[in-house]
Amino acid sequence: MSEVTINTGNTAFMILCTALVCLMTPGLAFFYGGLARKNNILTIMAQSFLAVGISTLMWIFGGFGLAFGRDIGGIIGNPTDYFFFHHLTSLPNTLRGITIPFSLFFFYQLMFLIITVPLMTGAFAGRLNLKGYVTLVILWNLFIYFPVCHWIWGGGFLAQLGFRDFAGGAVIHTTAGFGSLACILTLGQRSILPSERNQHSSLMAAAIGTGLLWFGWFGFNAGGTFRADYQAATAFGNTFIALAVAMITWLSITKLQTKKIEFVDILTGSIAGLATITPCAGYVSFSSAFCIGLIGSLICYLAVNYRKKKQWDDALDVWGVHGIGGFTGTILVGVFATRLSLFTTTSGVQLFFVQLLGVMFVAFYAFVLTTIMLKIMKKYTRITPSSTDQKNGLDFSFFN
């Protein structure tokens, strides 16, 4: 432990950021619930809330140690280091948020864990029963989130290579996005008519959820500094710049290609910008954030169109928006990040290839491990609802 005194301003700032990230999970529930079919609203919202309890218990009983404990071969942390609050004090830690209570770092990082699997629920909407979902949350956290978090944020092998992810473009969005793709391909299409797949229960609820996500995302990105300083202000501003630019870019492309704009395009375009700027937020200038929002929106739009051509049943375009957005933004760190913001002398070319190869490995790992998990689960137990339940909507059967 460090003898550095706690900075009350930084602590207050991080308490606020932690609360903002916490708000994103119910915000996501509203967003996905509003975009889901009418008889799947409660199911998809319940999945977000269930993850709060399951992931919190896993974080307390070894998860935090696996992610941020003493490094074991660059692969994983020591699960016993902080098991059931062991060594979790209100003193600052020399490695984790040096001017804030270590316990606050624990809770801030917990909020990132909590929202990651719920991001995936929009992709496999209507295709997992309660047993399947709970099992997926447990296995996915254990074998994907904890290791990847350690590799990048906990001092693992990617961090040692100089890989950078400011606020979760790789740790959260890439893993969830490519895990979603594995769910889509492994679970197959929903047993409903193609015309029913794009039905939305309440665009008003989806808009409220989007607004909550916008609001929470300021804590998501600005909190990556762990202190209230110029870098936090930069991340805050970059978050909104990318959001706005990506939204208008998405709408412009849609109008040119289809001659019409739907309300969902406004929501989707803004989220694409947020997912793309997340890994870059504190590393780039405002002008670079403008370019990142534009590039991210264009690439995510192309990914969504590609998904449609391949007829993958990604109910709410999680792979195309979150997966490809986080993947793209992580690579763009190697294009737009400044050495001053990175606090490193790593050359641009070297950083670019570290980012490219690192995020490709993370995406591949999340995709393959999620596929293996689902196939094993399907082999030994029933994790998918019946065709009748899928047609009727899971709200009538999810908790039975």
C-alpha positions as a Markdown table, in Angstrom:
| # | Residue | x | y | z |
|---|---|---|---|---|
| 1 | Met | 0.0 | 0.0 | 0.0 |
| 2 | Ser | 1.0 | 3.5 | -0.7 |
| 3 | Glu | 1.5 | 6.4 | 1.7 |
| 4 | Val | 0.1 | 8.8 | -0.8 |
| 5 | Thr | -2.9 | 10.6 | 0.7 |
| 6 | Ile | -6.3 | 10.4 | -0.9 |
| 7 | Asn | -7.3 | 13.3 | -3.1 |
| 8 | Thr | -10.9 | 14.2 | -2.1 |
| 9 | Gly | -11.6 | 15.8 | -5.5 |
| 10 | Asn | -10.5 | 12.8 | -7.4 |
| 11 | Thr | -12.5 | 10.6 | -5.0 |
| 12 | Ala | -15.7 | 12.6 | -5.5 |
| 13 | Phe | -15.2 | 12.5 | -9.2 |
| 14 | Met | -14.7 | 8.7 | -9.3 |
| 15 | Ile | -17.8 | 8.1 | -7.0 |
| 16 | Leu | -19.8 | 10.1 | -9.6 |
| 17 | Cys | -18.3 | 8.1 | -12.5 |
| 18 | Thr | -19.0 | 4.8 | -10.8 |
| 19 | Ala | -22.6 | 5.8 | -10.3 |
| 20 | Leu | -22.8 | 6.8 | -14.0 |
| 21 | Val | -21.5 | 3.5 | -15.2 |
| 22 | Cys | -23.9 | 1.7 | -12.9 |
| 23 | Leu | -26.8 | 3.6 | -14.5 |
| 24 | Met | -25.8 | 2.3 | -17.9 |
| 25 | Thr | -27.0 | -1.2 | -17.1 |
| 26 | Pro | -30.7 | -0.2 | -16.5 |
| 27 | Gly | -30.2 | 2.2 | -19.4 |
| 28 | Leu | -29.2 | -0.7 | -21.6 |
| 29 | Ala | -32.3 | -2.6 | -20.3 |
| 30 | Phe | -34.6 | 0.2 | -21.5 |
| 31 | Phe | -32.7 | 0.5 | -24.8 |
| 32 | Tyr | -32.8 | -3.2 | -25.6 |
| 33 | Gly | -36.3 | -3.6 | -24.1 |
| 34 | Gly | -37.7 | -0.9 | -26.3 |
| 35 | Leu | -36.1 | -2.4 | -29.4 |
| 36 | Ala | -37.2 | -6.0 | -28.7 |
| 37 | Arg | -40.5 | -7.6 | -29.7 |
| 38 | Lys | -43.4 | -6.9 | -27.5 |
| 39 | Asn | -43.5 | -10.2 | -25.7 |
| 40 | Asn | -39.7 | -10.2 | -25.0 |
| 41 | Ile | -39.5 | -6.9 | -23.2 |
| 42 | Leu | -39.4 | -8.3 | -19.6 |
| 43 | Thr | -37.1 | -11.1 | -20.5 |
| 44 | Ile | -34.4 | -8.9 | -22.1 |
| 45 | Met | -34.7 | -6.3 | -19.3 |
| 46 | Ala | -34.5 | -9.1 | -16.7 |
| 47 | Gln | -31.3 | -10.4 | -18.2 |
| 48 | Ser | -29.6 | -7.0 | -17.6 |
| 49 | Phe | -30.7 | -6.9 | -14.0 |
| 50 | Leu | -29.8 | -10.5 | -13.3 |
| 51 | Ala | -26.3 | -9.8 | -14.4 |
| 52 | Val | -25.9 | -7.2 | -11.6 |
| 53 | Gly | -26.3 | -9.9 | -8.9 |
| 54 | Ile | -24.4 | -12.7 | -10.6 |
| 55 | Ser | -21.4 | -10.7 | -11.7 |
| 56 | Thr | -21.2 | -8.9 | -8.3 |
| 57 | Leu | -20.9 | -12.2 | -6.4 |
| 58 | Met | -18.3 | -13.5 | -8.9 |
| 59 | Trp | -16.3 | -10.2 | -8.5 |
| 60 | Ile | -16.4 | -10.6 | -4.7 |
| 61 | Phe | -15.5 | -14.3 | -4.6 |
| 62 | Gly | -12.3 | -14.3 | -6.7 |
| 63 | Gly | -13.2 | -12.3 | -9.9 |
| 64 | Phe | -11.4 | -9.1 | -8.9 |
| 65 | Gly | -8.3 | -11.1 | -8.0 |
| 66 | Leu | -8.4 | -12.9 | -11.4 |
| 67 | Ala | -8.5 | -9.6 | -13.1 |
| 68 | Phe | -6.3 | -7.4 | -10.9 |
| 69 | Gly | -4.5 | -9.7 | -8.6 |
| 70 | Arg | -0.8 | -10.5 | -8.8 |
| 71 | Asp | 0.1 | -11.5 | -12.3 |
| 72 | Ile | 0.6 | -15.2 | -13.0 |
| 73 | Gly | 2.6 | -15.6 | -16.2 |
| 74 | Gly | 0.9 | -12.7 | -18.0 |
| 75 | Ile | -2.3 | -14.8 | -18.3 |
| 76 | Ile | -4.3 | -14.3 | -15.2 |
| 77 | Gly | -4.3 | -12.7 | -11.7 |
| 78 | Asn | -4.2 | -14.5 | -8.4 |
| 79 | Pro | -7.8 | -15.2 | -7.3 |
| 80 | Thr | -6.9 | -15.3 | -3.6 |
| 81 | Asp | -5.5 | -11.8 | -3.4 |
| 82 | Tyr | -8.8 | -10.1 | -2.8 |
| 83 | Phe | -11.1 | -13.0 | -2.2 |
| 84 | Phe | -14.2 | -11.9 | -0.2 |
| 85 | Phe | -12.8 | -8.4 | 0.4 |
| 86 | His | -9.4 | -9.6 | 1.6 |
| 87 | His | -6.9 | -6.7 | 1.4 |
| 88 | Leu | -9.7 | -4.4 | 0.1 |
| 89 | Thr | -9.2 | -1.2 | 2.1 |
| 90 | Ser | -10.0 | 2.4 | 1.8 |
| 91 | Leu | -6.3 | 3.3 | 1.5 |
| 92 | Pro | -4.9 | 4.1 | -2.0 |
| 93 | Asn | -3.0 | 1.5 | -4.0 |
| 94 | Thr | 0.2 | 2.3 | -5.8 |
| 95 | Leu | -0.9 | 0.5 | -8.9 |
| 96 | Arg | -4.7 | 1.1 | -9.0 |
| 97 | Gly | -6.0 | 4.7 | -8.9 |
| 98 | Ile | -3.2 | 6.0 | -6.7 |
| 99 | Thr | -5.1 | 9.0 | -5.3 |
| 100 | Ile | -8.5 | 7.3 | -4.6 |
| 101 | Pro | -9.5 | 4.6 | -2.1 |
| 102 | Phe | -8.7 | 1.1 | -3.4 |
| 103 | Ser | -12.2 | 0.0 | -2.5 |
| 104 | Leu | -13.5 | 2.7 | -5.0 |
| 105 | Phe | -11.4 | 1.2 | -7.7 |
| 106 | Phe | -12.9 | -2.2 | -6.9 |
| 107 | Phe | -16.5 | -0.9 | -7.3 |
| 108 | Tyr | -15.7 | 1.2 | -10.4 |
| 109 | Gln | -14.2 | -1.8 | -12.2 |
| 110 | Leu | -17.2 | -3.9 | -11.0 |
| 111 | Met | -19.6 | -1.7 | -13.0 |
| 112 | Phe | -17.6 | -2.5 | -16.2 |
| 113 | Leu | -18.0 | -6.2 | -15.5 |
| 114 | Ile | -21.7 | -5.9 | -14.9 |
| 115 | Ile | -22.6 | -4.3 | -18.2 |
| 116 | Thr | -20.5 | -6.5 | -20.5 |
| 117 | Val | -22.6 | -9.7 | -20.8 |
| 118 | Pro | -25.9 | -7.7 | -20.9 |
| 119 | Leu | -24.5 | -6.0 | -24.0 |
| 120 | Met | -24.6 | -9.4 | -25.7 |
| 121 | Thr | -28.3 | -10.0 | -24.9 |
| 122 | Gly | -29.5 | -7.8 | -27.8 |
| 123 | Ala | -27.9 | -10.2 | -30.2 |
| 124 | Phe | -29.4 | -13.5 | -29.0 |
| 125 | Ala | -32.8 | -12.0 | -27.9 |
| 126 | Gly | -35.4 | -14.7 | -27.7 |
| 127 | Arg | -33.0 | -17.6 | -27.9 |
| 128 | Leu | -31.8 | -18.4 | -24.4 |
| 129 | Asn | -33.8 | -19.7 | -21.5 |
| 130 | Leu | -33.1 | -18.7 | -17.9 |
| 131 | Lys | -30.8 | -21.7 | -17.3 |
| 132 | Gly | -28.8 | -21.0 | -20.5 |
| 133 | Tyr | -28.4 | -17.3 | -19.7 |
| 134 | Val | -27.3 | -17.7 | -16.1 |
| 135 | Thr | -24.8 | -20.4 | -17.1 |
| 136 | Leu | -23.5 | -18.2 | -19.9 |
| 137 | Val | -23.0 | -15.3 | -17.6 |
| 138 | Ile | -21.0 | -17.4 | -15.1 |
| 139 | Leu | -18.8 | -19.1 | -17.7 |
| 140 | Trp | -18.3 | -16.0 | -19.9 |
| 141 | Asn | -17.2 | -13.9 | -17.0 |
| 142 | Leu | -14.8 | -16.6 | -15.7 |
| 143 | Phe | -13.2 | -17.6 | -19.0 |
| 144 | Ile | -13.4 | -14.4 | -21.1 |
| 145 | Tyr | -13.9 | -11.2 | -19.1 |
| 146 | Phe | -11.6 | -11.9 | -16.2 |
| 147 | Pro | -8.6 | -13.1 | -18.4 |
| 148 | Val | -9.0 | -10.4 | -21.0 |
| 149 | Cys | -9.3 | -7.7 | -18.3 |
| 150 | His | -6.1 | -8.9 | -16.7 |
| 151 | Trp | -4.3 | -9.1 | -20.1 |
| 152 | Ile | -5.1 | -5.4 | -20.8 |
| 153 | Trp | -5.8 | -3.6 | -17.5 |
| 154 | Gly | -4.3 | -5.9 | -14.9 |
| 155 | Gly | -0.7 | -6.0 | -16.1 |
| 156 | Gly | -1.0 | -9.1 | -18.3 |
| 157 | Phe | 0.9 | -9.9 | -21.5 |
| 158 | Leu | -0.9 | -7.4 | -23.7 |
| 159 | Ala | -0.3 | -4.6 | -21.2 |
| 160 | Gln | 3.4 | -5.6 | -21.1 |
| 161 | Leu | 3.5 | -5.3 | -24.9 |
| 162 | Gly | 2.2 | -1.7 | -24.7 |
| 163 | Phe | -1.4 | -2.4 | -25.8 |
| 164 | Arg | -3.8 | 0.4 | -24.8 |
| 165 | Asp | -7.5 | 0.5 | -24.2 |
| 166 | Phe | -8.6 | 3.7 | -22.4 |
| 167 | Ala | -12.1 | 2.7 | -21.3 |
| 168 | Gly | -13.1 | -0.7 | -22.6 |
| 169 | Gly | -13.1 | -0.8 | -26.4 |
| 170 | Ala | -11.3 | -4.2 | -26.4 |
| 171 | Val | -12.1 | -5.4 | -22.8 |
| 172 | Ile | -15.8 | -4.8 | -23.1 |
| 173 | His | -17.1 | -3.9 | -26.6 |
| 174 | Thr | -14.9 | -6.2 | -28.7 |
| 175 | Thr | -15.3 | -9.2 | -26.3 |
| 176 | Ala | -19.1 | -8.7 | -26.1 |
| 177 | Gly | -19.5 | -8.0 | -29.8 |
| 178 | Phe | -17.6 | -11.0 | -31.0 |
| 179 | Gly | -19.1 | -13.1 | -28.3 |
| 180 | Ser | -22.4 | -12.0 | -29.6 |
| 181 | Leu | -21.4 | -13.2 | -33.1 |
| 182 | Ala | -20.6 | -16.6 | -31.7 |
| 183 | Cys | -24.1 | -16.7 | -30.0 |
| 184 | Ile | -25.8 | -15.7 | -33.3 |
| 185 | Leu | -24.0 | -18.4 | -35.3 |
| 186 | Thr | -24.2 | -21.1 | -32.7 |
| 187 | Leu | -27.9 | -20.6 | -31.6 |
| 188 | Gly | -29.1 | -19.9 | -35.1 |
| 189 | Gln | -32.1 | -17.9 | -36.2 |
| 190 | Arg | -35.2 | -17.2 | -34.2 |
| 191 | Ser | -38.3 | -19.3 | -34.9 |
| 192 | Ile | -40.3 | -16.3 | -36.0 |
| 193 | Leu | -41.2 | -14.8 | -39.4 |
| 194 | Pro | -38.5 | -12.5 | -40.9 |
| 195 | Ser | -41.1 | -9.7 | -40.9 |
| 196 | Glu | -41.4 | -10.0 | -37.1 |
| 197 | Arg | -37.6 | -9.7 | -36.4 |
| 198 | Asn | -37.5 | -5.9 | -36.8 |
| 199 | Gln | -40.6 | -5.2 | -34.7 |
| 200 | His | -39.9 | -2.8 | -31.8 |
| 201 | Ser | -42.1 | -2.7 | -28.7 |
| 202 | Ser | -41.5 | 0.9 | -27.7 |
| 203 | Leu | -39.2 | 3.4 | -29.4 |
| 204 | Met | -39.9 | 5.8 | -26.6 |
| 205 | Ala | -38.4 | 3.3 | -24.1 |
| 206 | Ala | -35.5 | 2.8 | -26.5 |
| 207 | Ala | -35.0 | 6.6 | -26.6 |
| 208 | Ile | -35.0 | 6.8 | -22.8 |
| 209 | Gly | -32.5 | 4.0 | -22.7 |
| 210 | Thr | -30.3 | 5.7 | -25.2 |
| 211 | Gly | -30.3 | 8.9 | -23.2 |
| 212 | Leu | -29.3 | 7.0 | -20.1 |
| 213 | Leu | -26.5 | 5.4 | -22.0 |
| 214 | Trp | -25.3 | 8.8 | -23.3 |
| 215 | Phe | -25.3 | 10.1 | -19.7 |
| 216 | Gly | -23.6 | 7.1 | -18.2 |
| 217 | Trp | -21.0 | 7.0 | -21.0 |
| 218 | Phe | -19.4 | 10.2 | -19.7 |
| 219 | Gly | -18.5 | 8.3 | -16.5 |
| 220 | Phe | -17.6 | 5.3 | -18.6 |
| 221 | Asn | -14.9 | 7.2 | -20.5 |
| 222 | Ala | -13.9 | 10.1 | -18.4 |
| 223 | Gly | -13.5 | 7.8 | -15.4 |
| 224 | Gly | -10.7 | 6.0 | -17.2 |
| 225 | Thr | -8.3 | 8.6 | -15.8 |
| 226 | Phe | -9.1 | 7.8 | -12.2 |
| 227 | Arg | -8.6 | 11.5 | -11.5 |
| 228 | Ala | -10.3 | 14.8 | -12.3 |
| 229 | Asp | -7.8 | 16.4 | -14.6 |
| 230 | Tyr | -7.2 | 17.6 | -18.2 |
| 231 | Gln | -7.3 | 14.1 | -19.6 |
| 232 | Ala | -10.7 | 13.4 | -18.0 |
| 233 | Ala | -12.0 | 16.6 | -19.5 |
| 234 | Thr | -10.5 | 15.6 | -22.9 |
| 235 | Ala | -12.2 | 12.1 | -22.6 |
| 236 | Phe | -15.5 | 13.8 | -21.7 |
| 237 | Gly | -15.4 | 16.1 | -24.7 |
| 238 | Asn | -14.3 | 13.4 | -27.1 |
| 239 | Thr | -17.2 | 11.2 | -26.0 |
| 240 | Phe | -19.8 | 13.8 | -27.1 |
| 241 | Ile | -18.0 | 14.8 | -30.3 |
| 242 | Ala | -17.8 | 11.2 | -31.5 |
| 243 | Leu | -21.4 | 10.6 | -30.5 |
| 244 | Ala | -22.7 | 13.6 | -32.5 |
| 245 | Val | -20.5 | 13.1 | -35.6 |
| 246 | Ala | -21.3 | 9.4 | -35.8 |
| 247 | Met | -25.0 | 10.0 | -35.6 |
| 248 | Ile | -25.0 | 12.5 | -38.4 |
| 249 | Thr | -22.7 | 10.4 | -40.5 |
| 250 | Trp | -25.0 | 7.3 | -40.0 |
| 251 | Leu | -28.1 | 9.4 | -41.0 |
| 252 | Ser | -26.3 | 10.8 | -44.0 |
| 253 | Ile | -25.3 | 7.4 | -45.3 |
| 254 | Thr | -28.7 | 6.0 | -44.6 |
| 255 | Lys | -30.4 | 8.8 | -46.5 |
| 256 | Leu | -28.1 | 8.5 | -49.5 |
| 257 | Gln | -28.5 | 4.7 | -49.7 |
| 258 | Thr | -32.1 | 4.1 | -48.8 |
| 259 | Lys | -33.7 | 7.6 | -49.4 |
| 260 | Lys | -35.3 | 7.5 | -46.0 |
| 261 | Ile | -34.3 | 7.7 | -42.3 |
| 262 | Glu | -35.9 | 5.9 | -39.4 |
| 263 | Phe | -35.8 | 6.9 | -35.7 |
| 264 | Val | -33.8 | 3.8 | -34.8 |
| 265 | Asp | -31.0 | 5.1 | -37.1 |
| 266 | Ile | -30.5 | 8.1 | -34.8 |
| 267 | Leu | -30.1 | 5.9 | -31.8 |
| 268 | Thr | -27.9 | 3.3 | -33.5 |
| 269 | Gly | -25.6 | 5.9 | -35.1 |
| 270 | Ser | -24.9 | 7.6 | -31.8 |
| 271 | Ile | -24.1 | 4.3 | -30.0 |
| 272 | Ala | -21.7 | 3.4 | -32.9 |
| 273 | Gly | -19.8 | 6.6 | -32.2 |
| 274 | Leu | -19.7 | 6.0 | -28.5 |
| 275 | Ala | -18.4 | 2.4 | -28.9 |
| 276 | Thr | -15.7 | 3.5 | -31.3 |
| 277 | Ile | -14.4 | 6.4 | -29.2 |
| 278 | Thr | -14.3 | 4.4 | -26.0 |
| 279 | Pro | -10.8 | 2.9 | -26.3 |
| 280 | Cys | -9.4 | 6.3 | -27.6 |
| 281 | Ala | -11.2 | 8.8 | -25.4 |
| 282 | Gly | -8.4 | 10.0 | -23.3 |
| 283 | Tyr | -5.6 | 9.5 | -25.8 |
| 284 | Val | -6.7 | 11.7 | -28.8 |
| 285 | Ser | -7.4 | 15.3 | -29.6 |
| 286 | Phe | -10.9 | 16.8 | -30.2 |
| 287 | Ser | -10.2 | 16.9 | -34.0 |
| 288 | Ser | -9.1 | 13.3 | -33.9 |
| 289 | Ala | -12.3 | 12.4 | -32.0 |
| 290 | Phe | -14.3 | 14.0 | -34.9 |
| 291 | Cys | -12.5 | 11.8 | -37.4 |
| 292 | Ile | -12.9 | 8.7 | -35.2 |
| 293 | Gly | -16.7 | 9.3 | -35.0 |
| 294 | Leu | -16.9 | 9.6 | -38.7 |
| 295 | Ile | -14.8 | 6.5 | -39.4 |
| 296 | Gly | -16.4 | 4.4 | -36.7 |
| 297 | Ser | -19.9 | 5.3 | -38.0 |
| 298 | Leu | -19.0 | 4.4 | -41.6 |
| 299 | Ile | -17.4 | 1.0 | -40.7 |
| 300 | Cys | -20.2 | 0.1 | -38.3 |
| 301 | Tyr | -22.8 | 0.9 | -40.9 |
| 302 | Leu | -21.0 | -1.3 | -43.4 |
| 303 | Ala | -20.8 | -4.1 | -40.8 |
| 304 | Val | -24.5 | -3.9 | -40.2 |
| 305 | Asn | -25.2 | -4.1 | -43.9 |
| 306 | Tyr | -22.8 | -7.1 | -44.2 |
| 307 | Arg | -24.7 | -8.8 | -41.4 |
| 308 | Lys | -28.0 | -8.3 | -43.2 |
| 309 | Lys | -26.6 | -9.7 | -46.5 |
| 310 | Lys | -25.3 | -12.8 | -44.6 |
| 311 | Gln | -28.7 | -13.1 | -42.9 |
| 312 | Trp | -27.2 | -13.4 | -39.5 |
| 313 | Asp | -30.0 | -13.0 | -36.9 |
| 314 | Asp | -28.3 | -10.3 | -34.7 |
| 315 | Ala | -31.6 | -9.0 | -33.3 |
| 316 | Leu | -30.2 | -5.6 | -32.2 |
| 317 | Asp | -27.0 | -5.4 | -34.2 |
| 318 | Val | -24.6 | -5.9 | -31.3 |
| 319 | Trp | -21.8 | -7.3 | -33.4 |
| 320 | Gly | -22.0 | -4.6 | -36.0 |
| 321 | Val | -22.2 | -1.7 | -33.6 |
| 322 | His | -20.5 | -2.7 | -30.3 |
| 323 | Gly | -18.2 | -5.4 | -31.6 |
| 324 | Ile | -17.0 | -3.6 | -34.8 |
| 325 | Gly | -17.1 | -0.2 | -33.1 |
| 326 | Gly | -14.8 | -1.3 | -30.2 |
| 327 | Phe | -12.6 | -3.2 | -32.6 |
| 328 | Thr | -12.2 | -0.2 | -34.9 |
| 329 | Gly | -11.6 | 2.3 | -32.1 |
| 330 | Thr | -9.0 | 0.1 | -30.6 |
| 331 | Ile | -7.0 | 0.0 | -33.8 |
| 332 | Leu | -7.5 | 3.8 | -34.2 |
| 333 | Val | -5.6 | 4.3 | -30.9 |
| 334 | Gly | -2.5 | 3.4 | -33.0 |
| 335 | Val | -3.4 | 6.0 | -35.6 |
| 336 | Phe | -4.6 | 9.0 | -33.6 |
| 337 | Ala | -3.1 | 8.7 | -30.1 |
| 338 | Thr | -0.5 | 11.2 | -29.0 |
| 339 | Arg | 2.7 | 10.2 | -27.2 |
| 340 | Leu | 2.0 | 12.8 | -24.5 |
| 341 | Ser | -1.4 | 11.3 | -23.7 |
| 342 | Leu | 0.0 | 7.8 | -23.7 |
| 343 | Phe | 2.9 | 8.7 | -21.4 |
| 344 | Thr | 5.1 | 6.6 | -23.6 |
| 345 | Thr | 7.8 | 6.9 | -26.3 |
| 346 | Thr | 6.3 | 4.0 | -28.3 |
| 347 | Ser | 6.4 | 4.9 | -32.0 |
| 348 | Gly | 3.2 | 5.2 | -34.0 |
| 349 | Val | 4.0 | 2.3 | -36.3 |
| 350 | Gln | 4.9 | 0.0 | -33.4 |
| 351 | Leu | 1.7 | 1.0 | -31.5 |
| 352 | Phe | -0.5 | 0.5 | -34.5 |
| 353 | Phe | 0.6 | -3.1 | -35.0 |
| 354 | Val | 0.4 | -3.8 | -31.2 |
| 355 | Gln | -3.2 | -2.5 | -31.3 |
| 356 | Leu | -4.1 | -4.4 | -34.5 |
| 357 | Leu | -2.7 | -7.7 | -33.4 |
| 358 | Gly | -3.9 | -7.4 | -29.8 |
| 359 | Val | -7.5 | -6.6 | -30.7 |
| 360 | Met | -7.6 | -9.3 | -33.4 |
| 361 | Phe | -6.4 | -11.8 | -30.7 |
| 362 | Val | -9.0 | -10.6 | -28.2 |
| 363 | Ala | -11.8 | -10.8 | -30.8 |
| 364 | Phe | -10.7 | -14.3 | -31.9 |
| 365 | Tyr | -10.4 | -15.5 | -28.3 |
| 366 | Ala | -13.9 | -14.2 | -27.4 |
| 367 | Phe | -15.5 | -15.7 | -30.5 |
| 368 | Val | -13.9 | -19.1 | -30.1 |
| 369 | Leu | -14.4 | -19.5 | -26.4 |
| 370 | Thr | -18.0 | -18.4 | -26.6 |
| 371 | Thr | -18.7 | -20.9 | -29.3 |
| 372 | Ile | -17.1 | -23.7 | -27.3 |
| 373 | Met | -19.1 | -22.7 | -24.2 |
| 374 | Leu | -22.4 | -22.7 | -26.1 |
| 375 | Lys | -21.8 | -26.0 | -27.8 |
| 376 | Ile | -20.9 | -27.7 | -24.6 |
| 377 | Met | -23.9 | -26.2 | -22.9 |
| 378 | Lys | -26.2 | -27.4 | -25.7 |
| 379 | Lys | -24.8 | -30.9 | -25.6 |
| 380 | Tyr | -25.5 | -31.4 | -21.9 |
| 381 | Thr | -28.6 | -29.4 | -21.2 |
| 382 | Arg | -31.4 | -27.5 | -22.9 |
| 383 | Ile | -30.5 | -23.9 | -23.1 |
| 384 | Thr | -32.8 | -22.7 | -25.9 |
| 385 | Pro | -36.6 | -22.2 | -25.6 |
| 386 | Ser | -38.9 | -24.2 | -27.7 |
| 387 | Ser | -40.1 | -22.9 | -31.1 |
| 388 | Thr | -43.5 | -22.3 | -29.6 |
| 389 | Asp | -42.1 | -20.2 | -26.8 |
| 390 | Gln | -39.9 | -18.2 | -29.2 |
| 391 | Lys | -43.0 | -17.4 | -31.4 |
| 392 | Asn | -45.1 | -16.5 | -28.3 |
| 393 | Gly | -42.3 | -14.5 | -26.7 |
| 394 | Leu | -40.2 | -15.5 | -23.7 |
| 395 | Asp | -42.0 | -13.2 | -21.3 |
| 396 | Phe | -44.5 | -16.1 | -20.7 |
| 397 | Ser | -41.9 | -18.8 | -20.1 |
| 398 | Phe | -38.5 | -17.3 | -19.2 |
| 399 | Phe | -38.8 | -17.7 | -15.4 |
| 400 | Asn | -40.7 | -21.0 | -15.5 |
